[in-house]
């Protein structure tokens, strides 16, 4: 083994980006026929993410755009004239040294060879593909296939240095004498942990966009299509009109800010900013709340990753949290408690990271102050949770009592200061220091004694229905609420808490102070809502819905293989059943909403299937615009043709806004961006003729009508 070679991955290593994706977009700019493959790409991307098709199959589908091109070789040559600047400088310097270099890549040979063949000492090993059809000949050059192809090419040569940006190349990393990790052209010694972190972040991003899409669909179906602006207490006693006013109307009566201290300051600027794009403030609120709850689900995944490695365990529990009924209904139905839940989750995530560190840094303490402000900003009683977090940091000797006292003092002073600032901007908001005026109303929500009825309300609202909904009904023909708690809901919730308690009891000594903090938070919220707001306990469920999930992740320990396999099956079935049942209950909720709330144009004249299809198309187009706007922003930050990409970003943003303007215009013009999609109410009105329809349908009324007419004529 005398011969030594240097081996390089291509995409993300010596090429800044993915050459296959860049070439597809380059070809798209030359040939608009590729647009016809858009929905095909979306469908198969979903199948690939769900592991229903292999990477080789997906790659062949991706490169099916080649069938739309006439002269691929000319297009590839033109592509490399424009993209040579994306080749990393460190690679060009290594080439100049004259060492024997092998570039090995999963990208197709026809795309990389025209460029790399210009270097005499560089050999290429890549996926062999038909450049006319996109069909792969042989195997996709990825993972262990790279080793097989390299051994076939170089025989018994040894790898001196290997450069990569991916975990897929781990087999080659283990064979090389020296391995290097490349990040945006910067070379450093290979670190598997860094790549695992990147992989985790990609999964987190996937989870975020999955639930963002789900919540946007649900929110549009409920809060956009039905008017909640005057519907007090209709949705599980929620003050939806007040929340809408606080989030979007500068001149609304912000009287409830006395117990939600900084809610207007935190949310209204964001809603008004988003409404600059969406035009409609209700859509802006739906977008913000969907982002908030999707972030909560993603943050739960990040918290789980601190303690659990196996995705087979993490993902079902995270998805179960995302599909809980309270998360779905209070994101779609416009409430503030999912924002409070996000800040509480962020606080516990930060505390957990501090508990796992050997030494707490200064930035951790500054962040703790920030989370303290956010915790108190939405619901004043949540500051107790911050105090509990401070207590366990002190008891675990992570932070001294003196520092924690100063942190809490600074936090309180900043909350008070921000409350006065909020009052300066929105002059009809109360300030937090007006104790007597602020909390007089709260007496009406407090139970003076404790009864079994109150305890049952908390168990049903915050522990059962928060997770899995029971059948819904209209109370007094006006208010949507749960009917009797179903056996199915109780069964699913019992299974969930059996799993959680099983691990907590089994590993009760694990992360003891963190466990104490989580249990104290659970007990505090349970006790609080036995005496406060007990009639509408379900409304406050998001304040502590996340806590049992955190307890599970902090106490999870890998059991035996048989138990683990059974646990994975149980969690998967539990998540699937919960998701399906809650989605069914949400459909029931839509029906009940239609009987008590004013519907808008869309839900009146279009079927649910059409609306779902239309909403998904708008969301996908929005993601498309967002993707390219972020790419333009990245180019501007990197200093590449700032004026060109700045203008392009403005154009994309304007086109994105036109999408929402087009939606607002549909009821008036029956068209969306020039395409006829509906009909106005006037053309749908059926005209009844009294002498035909009335006589047939209402004979008695018709006889009365004739008598009246005769009397009129006689007079």
XYZ file of C-alpha atoms in Angstrom:
715
model
C 0.000 0.000 0.000
C 2.690 2.519 -1.111
C 0.377 4.826 -3.056
C -1.361 7.496 -0.999
C -4.235 9.610 -2.224
C -6.295 12.532 -1.020
C -10.061 12.074 -1.286
C -12.695 14.818 -1.339
C -16.451 14.799 -1.165
C -17.896 17.348 -3.625
C -21.192 18.947 -2.541
C -20.846 21.004 0.619
C -17.114 20.286 0.748
C -15.337 21.706 -2.295
C -18.552 23.109 -3.776
C -20.408 25.595 -1.545
C -23.898 24.182 -1.738
C -25.533 21.300 -3.624
C -24.558 21.258 -7.295
C -27.561 19.087 -8.272
C -30.089 21.508 -6.750
C -28.248 24.522 -8.162
C -28.213 22.955 -11.627
C -31.935 22.222 -11.445
C -32.699 25.864 -10.596
C -30.287 27.014 -13.296
C -32.111 24.802 -15.800
C -35.442 26.130 -14.499
C -34.346 29.644 -15.434
C -33.655 28.455 -18.981
C -36.650 26.165 -19.442
C -39.991 26.992 -17.810
C -41.408 23.539 -18.681
C -39.724 22.232 -15.504
C -42.435 24.066 -13.523
C -44.869 21.339 -14.589
C -43.000 18.961 -12.232
C -43.631 21.130 -9.141
C -46.418 19.075 -7.564
C -44.666 15.829 -8.500
C -41.606 17.015 -6.583
C -43.702 18.011 -3.566
C -45.452 14.629 -3.438
C -42.299 12.532 -3.731
C -40.417 14.782 -1.302
C -43.071 13.987 1.310
C -42.771 10.245 0.528
C -38.989 10.449 0.840
C -39.183 12.271 4.180
C -41.557 9.571 5.427
C -39.042 6.913 4.272
C -41.538 5.446 1.778
C -39.064 5.592 -1.137
C -35.273 5.117 -1.253
C -32.736 7.886 -1.848
C -31.898 6.335 -5.252
C -35.546 6.411 -6.337
C -35.933 9.963 -5.092
C -32.788 11.050 -6.943
C -34.106 9.601 -10.209
C -37.408 11.431 -9.713
C -35.519 14.648 -8.924
C -33.476 14.411 -12.120
C -36.568 13.715 -14.225
C -36.342 17.414 -15.154
C -33.630 16.321 -17.611
C -36.406 15.018 -19.894
C -37.491 18.651 -20.390
C -34.044 19.745 -21.621
C -32.742 19.575 -25.174
C -28.941 19.939 -24.978
C -27.756 18.976 -21.511
C -24.018 19.230 -22.282
C -24.273 22.852 -23.418
C -26.340 23.730 -20.360
C -23.788 22.067 -18.025
C -20.951 24.011 -19.673
C -22.867 27.277 -19.244
C -23.660 26.321 -15.633
C -19.982 25.936 -14.705
C -19.031 29.256 -16.305
C -21.311 30.924 -13.758
C -20.713 28.634 -10.765
C -16.912 28.293 -10.665
C -16.841 30.943 -7.927
C -18.562 28.436 -5.601
C -15.492 26.167 -5.570
C -13.649 26.409 -2.237
C -10.261 28.127 -2.417
C -8.595 25.529 -0.160
C -9.325 22.834 -2.769
C -7.808 24.862 -5.611
C -4.658 25.365 -3.517
C -4.399 21.602 -2.889
C -4.801 20.905 -6.599
C -1.884 23.231 -7.366
C 0.385 21.074 -5.191
C 0.077 18.276 -7.768
C -0.928 15.484 -5.355
C -3.127 12.638 -6.595
C -6.696 13.675 -5.795
C -9.931 11.723 -6.043
C -13.284 13.472 -5.873
C -16.048 11.077 -4.900
C -19.651 12.217 -4.982
C -23.288 11.097 -5.106
C -23.947 13.765 -7.740
C -24.099 12.555 -11.374
C -20.951 12.173 -13.459
C -22.318 14.181 -16.412
C -22.651 17.240 -14.146
C -19.242 17.169 -12.376
C -16.921 15.776 -15.067
C -16.938 18.816 -17.424
C -15.554 20.978 -14.616
C -13.174 18.560 -12.843
C -11.650 17.245 -16.075
C -9.828 20.579 -16.404
C -7.505 19.440 -13.559
C -4.960 16.834 -14.699
C -4.325 15.373 -11.228
C -8.025 15.084 -10.244
C -10.030 11.895 -10.851
C -13.790 11.647 -10.455
C -15.921 8.862 -9.001
C -19.640 9.712 -9.064
C -23.123 8.351 -9.702
C -23.499 7.167 -13.279
C -26.724 8.600 -14.696
C -28.435 8.833 -18.075
C -28.316 12.554 -18.841
C -31.449 12.333 -20.994
C -33.776 10.546 -18.561
C -32.201 10.851 -15.087
C -32.086 7.067 -14.682
C -29.272 5.784 -12.441
C -27.050 3.093 -13.941
C -25.815 0.845 -11.176
C -25.884 2.117 -7.573
C -26.173 5.585 -6.099
C -22.613 6.568 -5.098
C -23.309 7.167 -1.425
C -22.162 5.749 1.942
C -20.519 2.316 1.659
C -20.940 2.387 -2.137
C -18.259 5.086 -2.184
C -15.756 2.664 -0.597
C -16.625 -0.082 -3.091
C -16.213 2.271 -6.042
C -12.986 3.740 -4.650
C -11.437 0.283 -4.060
C -12.374 -0.710 -7.598
C -10.732 2.436 -8.947
C -7.490 2.632 -6.909
C -6.978 -0.921 -5.668
C -4.790 -1.078 -2.561
C -3.961 2.629 -2.306
C -4.379 4.200 1.133
C -6.262 7.401 1.903
C -3.931 9.998 3.350
C -6.476 12.813 3.823
C -10.238 12.806 3.468
C -12.420 15.938 3.346
C -16.191 15.882 3.866
C -19.156 17.746 5.278
C -21.469 14.779 5.867
C -22.108 11.895 8.271
C -22.874 9.714 5.233
C -19.112 9.601 4.634
C -18.325 8.106 8.054
C -17.104 4.800 6.484
C -14.445 6.736 4.525
C -13.560 8.821 7.603
C -12.655 5.616 9.453
C -10.384 4.463 6.603
C -8.425 7.705 6.221
C -5.242 8.549 8.131
C -6.434 12.160 8.497
C -10.031 13.319 8.208
C -11.295 16.877 7.953
C -14.673 18.531 8.329
C -15.463 21.341 5.894
C -18.018 24.021 6.816
C -18.598 26.853 4.315
C -15.081 26.442 2.982
C -13.458 26.371 6.438
C -11.413 23.221 7.142
C -11.068 21.761 10.632
C -10.368 18.310 12.122
C -13.323 15.955 11.665
C -15.787 16.076 14.573
C -18.645 13.604 14.515
C -20.510 15.491 17.269
C -20.738 18.624 15.119
C -22.306 16.640 12.281
C -24.708 14.895 14.639
C -25.773 18.323 15.880
C -26.394 19.451 12.302
C -28.403 16.316 11.616
C -30.492 16.935 14.721
C -31.090 20.547 13.654
C -32.276 19.399 10.228
C -34.765 17.037 11.857
C -35.897 19.836 14.157
C -36.448 22.053 11.118
C -38.488 19.301 9.463
C -40.638 18.945 12.599
C -41.131 22.717 12.714
C -42.384 22.989 9.126
C -44.610 19.915 9.448
C -46.465 21.345 12.439
C -46.374 24.888 11.072
C -48.241 23.605 8.011
C -50.712 21.665 10.175
C -51.489 24.640 12.436
C -51.773 27.058 9.515
C -54.358 24.778 7.895
C -56.344 24.332 11.126
C -56.155 28.025 11.991
C -57.348 29.073 8.537
C -60.236 26.598 8.599
C -61.423 27.850 11.981
C -60.447 31.440 12.764
C -60.213 32.839 9.242
C -63.372 31.227 7.930
C -65.502 32.002 11.001
C -65.806 35.388 12.693
C -64.505 35.271 16.277
C -64.311 39.073 16.647
C -67.496 39.134 18.801
C -67.591 35.502 19.948
C -66.880 35.765 23.672
C -66.750 32.405 25.506
C -67.915 30.461 22.412
C -64.749 28.346 22.192
C -64.260 26.662 25.582
C -64.766 30.012 27.408
C -61.941 31.669 25.472
C -61.895 35.477 25.241
C -61.077 35.341 21.530
C -62.343 38.886 20.684
C -60.248 40.384 23.484
C -57.134 38.467 22.378
C -57.687 39.521 18.747
C -57.962 43.149 19.887
C -54.837 42.940 22.041
C -52.839 41.425 19.191
C -53.993 43.596 16.297
C -55.845 46.767 17.356
C -53.907 49.733 18.725
C -57.078 51.340 20.091
C -58.753 48.253 21.582
C -59.656 48.073 25.264
C -56.574 46.263 26.593
C -58.012 45.860 30.085
C -56.880 42.219 30.584
C -53.244 43.260 30.278
C -53.441 43.701 34.043
C -52.901 39.914 34.370
C -51.069 39.454 31.044
C -48.480 42.185 31.694
C -46.547 42.518 28.388
C -48.808 40.659 25.968
C -49.564 43.683 23.755
C -45.919 44.777 23.654
C -44.703 41.320 22.636
C -47.385 40.351 20.107
C -48.948 43.401 18.468
C -45.820 44.743 16.696
C -45.225 41.263 15.243
C -48.840 40.891 14.075
C -48.841 44.323 12.438
C -45.522 43.518 10.763
C -46.819 40.205 9.368
C -50.087 41.859 8.290
C -47.990 44.104 6.038
C -47.466 40.958 3.987
C -50.743 39.110 4.503
C -52.976 42.256 4.319
C -55.501 40.577 6.636
C -54.791 40.899 10.395
C -56.602 37.654 11.214
C -54.292 35.755 8.866
C -51.332 37.511 10.504
C -52.479 36.335 13.962
C -52.944 32.770 12.656
C -49.433 32.847 11.166
C -47.871 34.111 14.408
C -49.673 31.595 16.643
C -48.839 28.745 14.239
C -45.157 29.709 14.332
C -45.296 29.877 18.139
C -46.837 26.425 18.649
C -44.682 24.801 15.941
C -41.657 26.275 17.751
C -42.900 24.757 21.030
C -43.070 21.300 19.441
C -39.594 21.783 17.959
C -38.245 22.964 21.312
C -39.639 19.844 22.962
C -37.642 17.791 20.434
C -34.503 19.781 21.327
C -35.180 19.194 25.037
C -35.658 15.469 24.392
C -32.310 15.344 22.552
C -30.542 16.418 25.749
C -31.532 13.125 27.396
C -32.652 10.619 24.722
C -30.682 9.520 21.663
C -33.133 7.204 19.893
C -35.476 8.942 17.444
C -37.804 5.949 17.680
C -38.565 7.044 21.237
C -38.298 10.827 20.830
C -40.340 11.357 17.689
C -43.585 9.586 18.708
C -43.691 11.558 21.985
C -42.896 14.851 20.243
C -45.573 14.228 17.608
C -48.015 13.238 20.345
C -47.405 16.636 21.959
C -47.929 18.379 18.622
C -51.245 16.595 18.033
C -52.659 17.221 21.522
C -56.109 18.791 21.324
C -55.244 21.870 23.389
C -52.290 22.698 21.131
C -54.476 22.317 18.057
C -57.569 24.161 19.268
C -55.882 27.121 20.991
C -53.549 27.713 18.071
C -56.409 27.556 15.580
C -58.884 29.323 17.864
C -56.721 32.362 18.759
C -55.660 32.377 22.413
C -52.569 33.562 24.259
C -51.705 30.498 26.331
C -49.685 28.778 23.607
C -47.340 31.796 23.683
C -47.033 31.387 27.468
C -46.325 27.666 26.937
C -43.505 28.446 24.484
C -41.790 30.746 26.982
C -42.165 28.180 29.785
C -40.732 25.438 27.582
C -37.823 27.698 26.622
C -37.173 28.368 30.324
C -37.043 24.651 31.197
C -34.870 23.894 28.166
C -32.389 26.542 29.316
C -32.463 25.293 32.923
C -31.893 21.691 31.749
C -28.867 22.806 29.709
C -27.505 24.681 32.743
C -28.011 21.602 34.947
C -26.006 19.456 32.502
C -23.068 21.877 32.399
C -20.114 21.508 34.714
C -19.798 25.275 35.027
C -22.497 27.881 34.350
C -21.298 30.780 32.189
C -22.223 34.475 32.398
C -24.264 34.320 29.199
C -26.411 31.596 30.810
C -27.314 33.996 33.622
C -28.189 36.806 31.189
C -30.347 34.392 29.227
C -32.026 33.340 32.480
C -33.073 36.961 33.054
C -34.499 37.078 29.523
C -36.520 33.922 30.060
C -37.727 35.265 33.410
C -39.119 38.367 31.670
C -40.798 36.275 28.980
C -42.236 33.857 31.540
C -43.967 36.667 33.454
C -44.903 38.642 30.333
C -47.899 36.580 29.192
C -49.381 35.311 32.454
C -48.333 36.850 35.763
C -48.731 33.620 37.775
C -46.135 31.914 35.555
C -43.463 33.859 37.400
C -43.896 31.274 40.159
C -42.463 28.721 37.689
C -39.428 30.967 37.253
C -39.018 31.046 41.039
C -39.197 27.237 41.123
C -36.512 27.093 38.426
C -34.358 29.505 40.453
C -34.861 27.342 43.546
C -33.601 24.125 41.914
C -30.602 25.931 40.375
C -29.708 27.054 43.897
C -30.328 23.671 45.516
C -28.274 21.876 42.860
C -25.439 24.386 43.520
C -25.323 25.533 39.918
C -25.920 29.199 40.814
C -25.409 30.901 44.173
C -28.314 32.338 46.164
C -26.864 35.858 45.852
C -26.730 35.679 42.055
C -30.230 34.223 41.835
C -31.571 36.946 44.120
C -30.026 39.610 41.877
C -31.346 37.836 38.750
C -34.890 37.833 40.149
C -34.606 41.453 41.289
C -33.390 42.589 37.845
C -36.109 40.498 36.166
C -38.898 42.072 38.251
C -37.557 45.598 37.692
C -37.304 45.036 33.934
C -40.859 43.645 33.754
C -42.120 46.728 35.620
C -40.087 49.035 33.374
C -41.366 47.353 30.212
C -44.924 47.592 31.575
C -44.539 51.385 31.868
C -43.005 51.531 28.399
C -45.966 49.541 27.039
C -48.300 52.056 28.705
C -46.404 54.916 27.030
C -46.960 53.382 23.587
C -50.427 51.891 24.120
C -51.874 54.413 26.557
C -54.968 52.308 27.217
C -52.964 49.461 28.783
C -52.778 49.148 32.597
C -49.407 49.103 34.327
C -48.426 46.145 36.454
C -48.016 48.175 39.675
C -51.721 49.158 39.935
C -52.408 46.183 42.194
C -55.791 47.181 43.611
C -57.276 48.105 40.239
C -55.678 45.186 38.404
C -56.722 42.285 40.567
C -60.210 43.248 41.812
C -61.854 41.370 38.934
C -59.826 38.233 39.675
C -61.852 37.655 42.854
C -64.790 36.560 40.718
C -62.687 33.746 39.227
C -61.534 32.360 42.587
C -63.407 29.529 44.313
C -63.754 30.191 48.048
C -63.781 26.477 48.926
C -62.511 23.207 47.470
C -64.867 20.472 46.311
C -64.652 17.209 44.391
C -66.302 18.984 41.423
C -63.345 21.375 41.156
C -60.822 18.520 41.260
C -62.777 16.650 38.568
C -62.806 19.777 36.384
C -59.007 20.004 36.525
C -58.532 16.276 35.854
C -60.905 16.340 32.887
C -59.846 19.691 31.460
C -56.094 19.760 32.092
C -55.131 16.091 32.131
C -57.610 14.322 29.819
C -59.098 16.727 27.278
C -55.868 18.701 26.982
C -54.324 15.552 25.556
C -57.266 13.750 23.896
C -60.637 15.365 23.204
C -63.998 13.844 24.090
C -67.121 14.458 21.956
C -68.168 18.110 21.692
C -71.562 19.757 21.991
C -73.222 23.184 22.101
C -74.010 24.306 25.638
C -77.146 26.503 25.704
C -76.982 26.451 21.874
C -74.161 28.996 22.080
C -70.977 27.692 23.678
C -68.779 24.860 22.402
C -67.688 22.504 25.183
C -66.991 18.850 25.919
C -69.845 16.477 26.596
C -69.266 13.378 28.755
C -65.656 12.202 28.909
C -65.302 9.292 26.499
C -63.850 5.902 27.461
C -61.490 6.106 24.478
C -60.064 9.426 25.669
C -59.588 8.074 29.204
C -57.887 4.926 27.842
C -55.403 6.837 25.668
C -54.573 9.293 28.465
C -54.192 6.429 30.967
C -51.703 4.702 28.640
C -49.712 7.924 28.268
C -49.483 8.594 32.011
C -48.697 4.932 32.724
C -45.645 5.198 30.456
C -44.563 8.521 31.997
C -45.040 7.415 35.608
C -43.376 4.078 34.878
C -40.103 5.763 33.904
C -40.331 8.424 36.633
C -40.726 5.737 39.323
C -38.097 3.459 37.747
C -35.511 6.242 37.467
C -36.643 8.504 40.318
C -33.043 9.303 41.339
C -32.114 10.491 37.841
C -31.752 14.307 37.544
C -33.333 14.591 40.994
C -33.449 18.390 41.317
C -34.768 18.846 37.795
C -37.454 16.280 38.649
C -38.326 18.222 41.802
C -38.701 21.412 39.769
C -40.955 19.814 37.144
C -43.138 18.126 39.779
C -43.453 21.343 41.803
C -44.538 23.179 38.638
C -47.118 20.501 37.923
C -48.459 20.624 41.483
C -48.567 24.430 41.514
C -50.594 24.667 38.297
C -52.930 21.888 39.377
C -53.585 23.566 42.735
C -53.944 27.000 41.109
C -56.661 25.898 38.724
C -58.570 23.980 41.369
C -59.302 27.368 42.934
C -58.816 29.817 40.018
C -60.770 29.687 36.746
C -61.924 26.189 37.612
C -65.043 26.273 35.431
C -62.855 26.747 32.349
C -59.860 24.651 33.487
C -59.252 23.373 29.927
C -58.492 26.943 28.854
C -55.326 26.968 31.003
C -54.092 23.468 30.098
C -51.192 24.699 27.967
C -49.530 26.167 31.059
C -48.517 22.669 32.121
C -49.364 20.256 29.294
C -45.660 20.015 28.397
C -44.535 18.996 31.922
C -45.365 15.229 31.747
C -43.433 15.074 28.450
C -40.398 16.708 30.076
C -40.643 14.250 32.974
C -40.644 11.333 30.536
C -37.570 12.530 28.643
C -35.562 13.367 31.769
C -36.221 9.895 33.233
C -35.960 7.767 30.112
C -33.403 4.970 30.275
C -33.033 2.433 27.514
C -34.748 -0.804 28.639
C -34.124 -4.319 27.289
C -34.599 -4.902 23.541
C -37.980 -6.625 23.941
C -39.368 -3.898 26.219
C -37.961 -1.190 23.964
C -39.571 -2.740 20.888
C -42.907 -2.951 22.702
C -42.532 0.656 23.918
C -41.868 1.923 20.376
C -44.976 0.112 19.086
C -47.080 1.413 21.990
C -45.934 5.036 21.555
C -46.459 4.894 17.790
C -49.993 3.508 18.170
C -50.766 5.992 20.960
C -49.606 8.927 18.841
C -51.476 7.720 15.754
C -54.723 7.134 17.665
C -54.458 10.513 19.438
C -53.767 12.367 16.191
C -56.661 10.746 14.310
C -59.133 11.187 17.166
C -58.196 14.825 17.787
C -58.394 15.657 14.083
C -61.836 14.055 14.001
C -62.892 16.141 17.033
C -61.533 19.223 15.306
C -63.753 18.482 12.309
C -66.667 18.249 14.751
C -65.554 21.603 16.188
C -65.720 23.161 12.706
C -69.282 21.939 12.288
C -70.366 23.361 15.667
C -68.624 26.657 14.874
C -70.626 26.870 11.639
C -73.879 26.775 13.637
C -73.056 29.678 15.983
C -70.523 31.868 14.149
C -70.766 33.959 10.997
C -69.006 32.184 8.110
C -66.994 34.069 5.499
C -67.306 33.847 1.719
C -64.936 30.882 1.265
C -66.512 28.446 3.722
C -69.977 29.402 2.452
C -69.395 28.597 -1.215
C -66.620 25.997 -1.287
C -66.331 22.426 -0.078
C -63.949 21.431 2.720
C -61.834 19.424 0.252
C -61.419 22.418 -2.062
C -60.541 24.681 0.864
C -57.908 22.224 2.118
C -56.375 21.999 -1.344
C -56.417 25.769 -1.790
C -54.915 26.443 1.669
C -52.128 23.895 1.106
C -51.296 25.461 -2.265
C -51.047 28.932 -0.676
C -48.830 27.553 2.123
C -46.523 25.735 -0.328
C -46.230 28.835 -2.507
C -45.441 30.867 0.627
C -42.662 28.415 1.544
C -41.361 28.757 -2.009
C -41.177 32.553 -1.721
C -39.657 32.330 1.769
C -36.966 29.923 0.551
C -35.830 32.209 -2.254
C -36.040 35.364 -0.140
C -33.748 33.714 2.440
C -31.359 32.630 -0.328
C -31.218 36.221 -1.567
C -30.615 37.448 1.985
C -27.784 34.942 2.386
C -26.183 36.195 -0.835
C -26.453 39.795 0.386
C -24.877 38.931 3.774
C -22.038 37.082 2.018
C -21.428 40.176 -0.117
C -22.259 38.595 -3.467
C -23.884 41.093 -5.870
C -25.793 42.935 -3.129
C -27.758 45.232 -5.453
C -28.877 42.391 -7.743
C -30.064 40.143 -4.922
C -31.532 43.074 -2.981
C -33.748 44.001 -5.942
C -34.671 40.338 -6.466
C -35.620 40.001 -2.777
C -37.919 43.052 -3.001
C -39.587 41.640 -6.127
C -40.128 38.260 -4.461
C -41.607 39.918 -1.369
C -43.947 42.003 -3.556
C -45.086 38.910 -5.457
C -45.654 37.076 -2.180
C -47.824 39.948 -0.962
C -49.749 39.859 -4.284
C -50.697 36.290 -3.412
C -52.582 37.505 -0.329
C -54.029 40.518 -2.132
C -55.430 38.061 -4.666
C -57.089 36.093 -1.848
C -58.754 39.258 -0.494
C -60.113 40.041 -3.968
C -61.828 36.674 -4.566
C -65.196 37.519 -2.935
C -65.465 40.692 -5.043
C -64.301 39.406 -8.426
C -64.853 35.619 -8.255
C -61.275 35.184 -9.502
C -57.893 34.387 -7.980
C -55.025 35.957 -9.943
C -57.179 35.922 -13.065
C -58.474 32.361 -12.632
C -62.197 31.887 -11.916
C -62.519 29.993 -8.629
C -65.980 30.759 -7.232
C -69.265 32.524 -7.456
C -70.718 35.464 -5.568
C -73.631 35.126 -3.213
C -76.062 36.917 -5.567
C -75.668 34.356 -8.323
C -76.343 31.577 -5.816
C -79.623 32.939 -4.483
C -82.574 30.758 -5.466
C -85.663 32.815 -6.303
C -88.929 31.299 -5.102
C -92.234 31.925 -6.884
C -95.124 32.155 -4.370
C -97.656 30.604 -6.706
C -95.517 27.463 -7.107
C -92.915 26.850 -4.398
C -94.746 28.402 -1.454
C -98.011 26.574 -2.213
C -96.213 23.244 -2.450
C -93.948 23.597 0.564
C -96.174 25.595 2.915
C -99.881 25.128 2.029
C -101.231 26.785 5.206
C -98.953 29.792 4.852
C -99.906 30.054 1.176
C -103.611 30.107 2.040
C -102.924 32.888 4.546
C -100.944 34.728 1.886
C -103.920 34.577 -0.552
C -106.312 35.844 2.129
C -104.009 38.765 2.892
C -103.785 39.625 -0.803
C -107.580 39.603 -1.141
C -107.954 41.947 1.849
C -105.362 44.310 0.415
C -107.119 44.330 -2.964
C -110.499 44.942 -1.287
C -109.097 47.946 0.605
